[in-house]
Short mmCIF file of C-alpha atoms in Angstrom, two decimals:
data_model
loop_
_atom_site.label_atom_id
_atom_site.label_comp_id
_atom_site.label_asym_id
_atom_site.label_seq_id
_atom_site.Cartn_x
_atom_site.Cartn_y
_atom_site.Cartn_z
CA UNK A 1 99.90 115.10 116.65
CA UNK A 2 98.91 115.17 120.31
CA UNK A 3 102.06 114.28 122.29
CA UNK A 4 105.27 115.74 120.84
CA UNK A 5 108.85 115.35 122.02
CA UNK A 6 111.39 117.86 120.66
CA UNK A 7 115.06 116.84 120.88
CA UNK A 8 118.43 117.99 119.57
CA UNK A 9 121.76 119.45 120.60
CA UNK A 10 122.08 122.74 122.43
CA UNK A 11 121.47 125.79 120.27
CA UNK A 12 119.54 123.82 117.63
CA UNK A 13 116.37 125.85 118.18
CA UNK A 14 114.32 123.34 120.16
CA UNK A 15 112.55 125.95 122.29
CA UNK A 16 111.80 128.22 119.34
CA UNK A 17 110.40 125.31 117.32
CA UNK A 18 108.40 124.03 120.31
CA UNK A 19 106.92 127.49 120.86
CA UNK A 20 105.92 127.74 117.23
CA UNK A 21 104.42 124.23 117.35
CA UNK A 22 102.44 125.15 120.47
CA UNK A 23 101.13 128.31 118.80
CA UNK A 24 100.14 126.40 115.65
CA UNK A 25 98.53 123.41 117.38
CA UNK A 26 97.27 124.73 120.72
CA UNK A 27 99.15 121.96 122.52
CA UNK A 28 100.43 122.88 126.00
CA UNK A 29 104.21 123.34 126.08
CA UNK A 30 106.61 122.29 128.83
CA UNK A 31 110.22 123.43 128.57
CA UNK A 32 112.11 120.64 130.31
CA UNK A 33 115.10 122.82 131.28
CA UNK A 34 112.79 124.70 133.67
CA UNK A 35 111.74 121.44 135.35
CA UNK A 36 115.07 119.58 135.28
CA UNK A 37 117.59 122.04 136.71
CA UNK A 38 117.37 123.35 140.27
CA UNK A 39 118.06 127.05 141.01
CA UNK A 40 121.78 126.26 141.50
CA UNK A 41 121.89 124.50 138.08
CA UNK A 42 122.19 121.04 139.58
CA UNK A 43 120.50 118.32 137.52
CA UNK A 44 117.63 116.27 138.89
CA UNK A 45 118.72 112.78 140.00
CA UNK A 46 117.92 110.18 137.26
CA UNK A 47 115.25 108.35 139.25
CA UNK A 48 113.51 111.56 140.26
CA UNK A 49 113.77 112.85 136.69
CA UNK A 50 112.10 109.71 135.33
CA UNK A 51 109.21 110.15 137.81
CA UNK A 52 108.78 113.83 136.88
CA UNK A 53 108.68 112.94 133.20
CA UNK A 54 106.07 110.24 133.73
CA UNK A 55 103.92 112.83 135.49
CA UNK A 56 104.41 115.35 132.67
CA UNK A 57 103.74 112.75 129.98
CA UNK A 58 100.60 111.40 131.67
CA UNK A 59 98.47 114.09 130.06
CA UNK A 60 96.57 113.55 126.84
CA UNK A 61 98.12 116.47 124.91
CA UNK A 62 101.51 118.15 125.23
CA UNK A 63 104.81 119.26 123.77
CA UNK A 64 107.87 118.35 125.86
CA UNK A 65 110.82 120.43 124.72
CA UNK A 66 114.34 119.55 125.72
CA UNK A 67 117.38 117.37 125.35
CA UNK A 68 119.38 117.25 128.54
CA UNK A 69 122.36 115.48 127.05
CA UNK A 70 124.25 113.09 129.33
CA UNK A 71 121.84 113.85 132.19
CA UNK A 72 118.74 112.85 130.27
CA UNK A 73 116.52 109.79 130.64
CA UNK A 74 114.21 110.26 127.63
CA UNK A 75 112.39 106.93 127.78
CA UNK A 76 109.39 108.02 129.91
CA UNK A 77 108.44 110.81 127.51
CA UNK A 78 109.29 108.83 124.37
CA UNK A 79 107.02 105.97 125.45
CA UNK A 80 104.02 108.32 125.38
CA UNK A 81 104.97 110.34 122.30
CA UNK A 82 103.10 110.08 119.04
CA UNK A 83 105.49 112.52 117.33
CA UNK A 84 109.24 113.02 117.82
CA UNK A 85 111.12 115.92 116.26
CA UNK A 86 114.92 115.74 116.26
CA UNK A 87 116.76 118.92 115.32
CA UNK A 88 120.07 117.83 113.78
CA UNK A 89 121.51 121.15 112.65
CA UNK A 90 125.24 121.63 112.19
CA UNK A 91 127.53 122.12 115.15
CA UNK A 92 128.58 125.51 113.76
CA UNK A 93 124.99 126.83 113.62
CA UNK A 94 124.24 125.49 117.10
CA UNK A 95 127.47 126.89 118.58
CA UNK A 96 126.79 130.33 117.12
CA UNK A 97 123.24 130.38 118.49
CA UNK A 98 124.34 129.12 121.92
CA UNK A 99 127.18 131.65 122.10
CA UNK A 100 124.80 134.52 121.27
CA UNK A 101 122.17 133.27 123.71
CA UNK A 102 124.08 132.91 126.97
CA UNK A 103 127.17 131.85 128.81
CA UNK A 104 127.44 128.10 129.15
CA UNK A 105 129.58 125.72 131.18
CA UNK A 106 132.38 123.70 129.59
CA UNK A 107 130.30 120.50 129.77
CA UNK A 108 127.66 122.09 127.57
CA UNK A 109 130.21 122.93 124.87
CA UNK A 110 131.63 119.39 124.96
CA UNK A 111 128.11 117.97 124.57
CA UNK A 112 127.37 120.37 121.71
CA UNK A 113 130.62 119.53 119.91
CA UNK A 114 130.27 115.75 120.28
CA UNK A 115 126.48 115.41 120.01
CA UNK A 116 126.32 114.03 116.48
CA UNK A 117 128.62 111.05 117.08
CA UNK A 118 128.12 110.47 120.81
CA UNK A 119 124.59 111.51 121.83
CA UNK A 120 122.65 111.24 118.57
CA UNK A 121 123.17 107.48 118.00
CA UNK A 122 121.98 106.68 121.53
CA UNK A 123 119.07 109.06 121.15
CA UNK A 124 117.98 107.53 117.85
CA UNK A 125 118.24 104.04 119.40
CA UNK A 126 116.08 105.21 122.32
CA UNK A 127 113.50 106.55 119.88
CA UNK A 128 113.43 103.25 117.94
CA UNK A 129 113.08 101.28 121.17
CA UNK A 130 110.73 103.50 123.21
CA UNK A 131 108.66 105.15 120.48
CA UNK A 132 108.45 102.59 117.68
CA UNK A 133 105.04 103.79 116.49
CA UNK A 134 105.75 107.52 116.73
CA UNK A 135 106.10 109.67 113.65
CA UNK A 136 109.76 110.77 113.66
CA UNK A 137 110.99 113.91 111.91
CA UNK A 138 114.75 114.53 111.70
CA UNK A 139 115.26 118.11 110.57
CA UNK A 140 118.78 119.01 109.42
CA UNK A 141 118.42 122.63 108.31
CA UNK A 142 116.47 125.82 108.94
CA UNK A 143 114.70 125.22 105.64
CA UNK A 144 113.62 121.76 106.80
CA UNK A 145 112.25 123.27 110.03
CA UNK A 146 110.25 125.84 108.04
CA UNK A 147 108.94 123.14 105.68
CA UNK A 148 107.86 121.01 108.67
CA UNK A 149 106.02 123.95 110.25
CA UNK A 150 104.36 124.79 106.93
CA UNK A 151 102.74 121.32 106.92
CA UNK A 152 100.80 122.05 110.11
#
């Protein structure tokens, strides 16, 4: 486990898991939200975002944490990943966590509510296509997350 991509709907716990992975493995962590959004919360243009990801993924060791929903172009980071972790927790758990965490725009809530049947199939197809040799972990509960971390 040298190059890890952490994905999942908003509120799933991607950043918490990525932080715990970084602490356990010593891998450097990049939170993609900090790189993707400008100060006015405008998304990076797709072409520019792909270039930034290639630069981030060029390193030998890393954790790239983030799923940017309909704005995302995950292929550049998936192509370099040796491990992919997909957090597929329930919409109710994710909504509760997101609501407690911060105020979000309407588009975020739509993405959160529709992630399992709209975003997840495309994401899983991208993983199969761009990271065919990566070890993929789909974690569907808090217990599964804890069991995954216990294996490290």
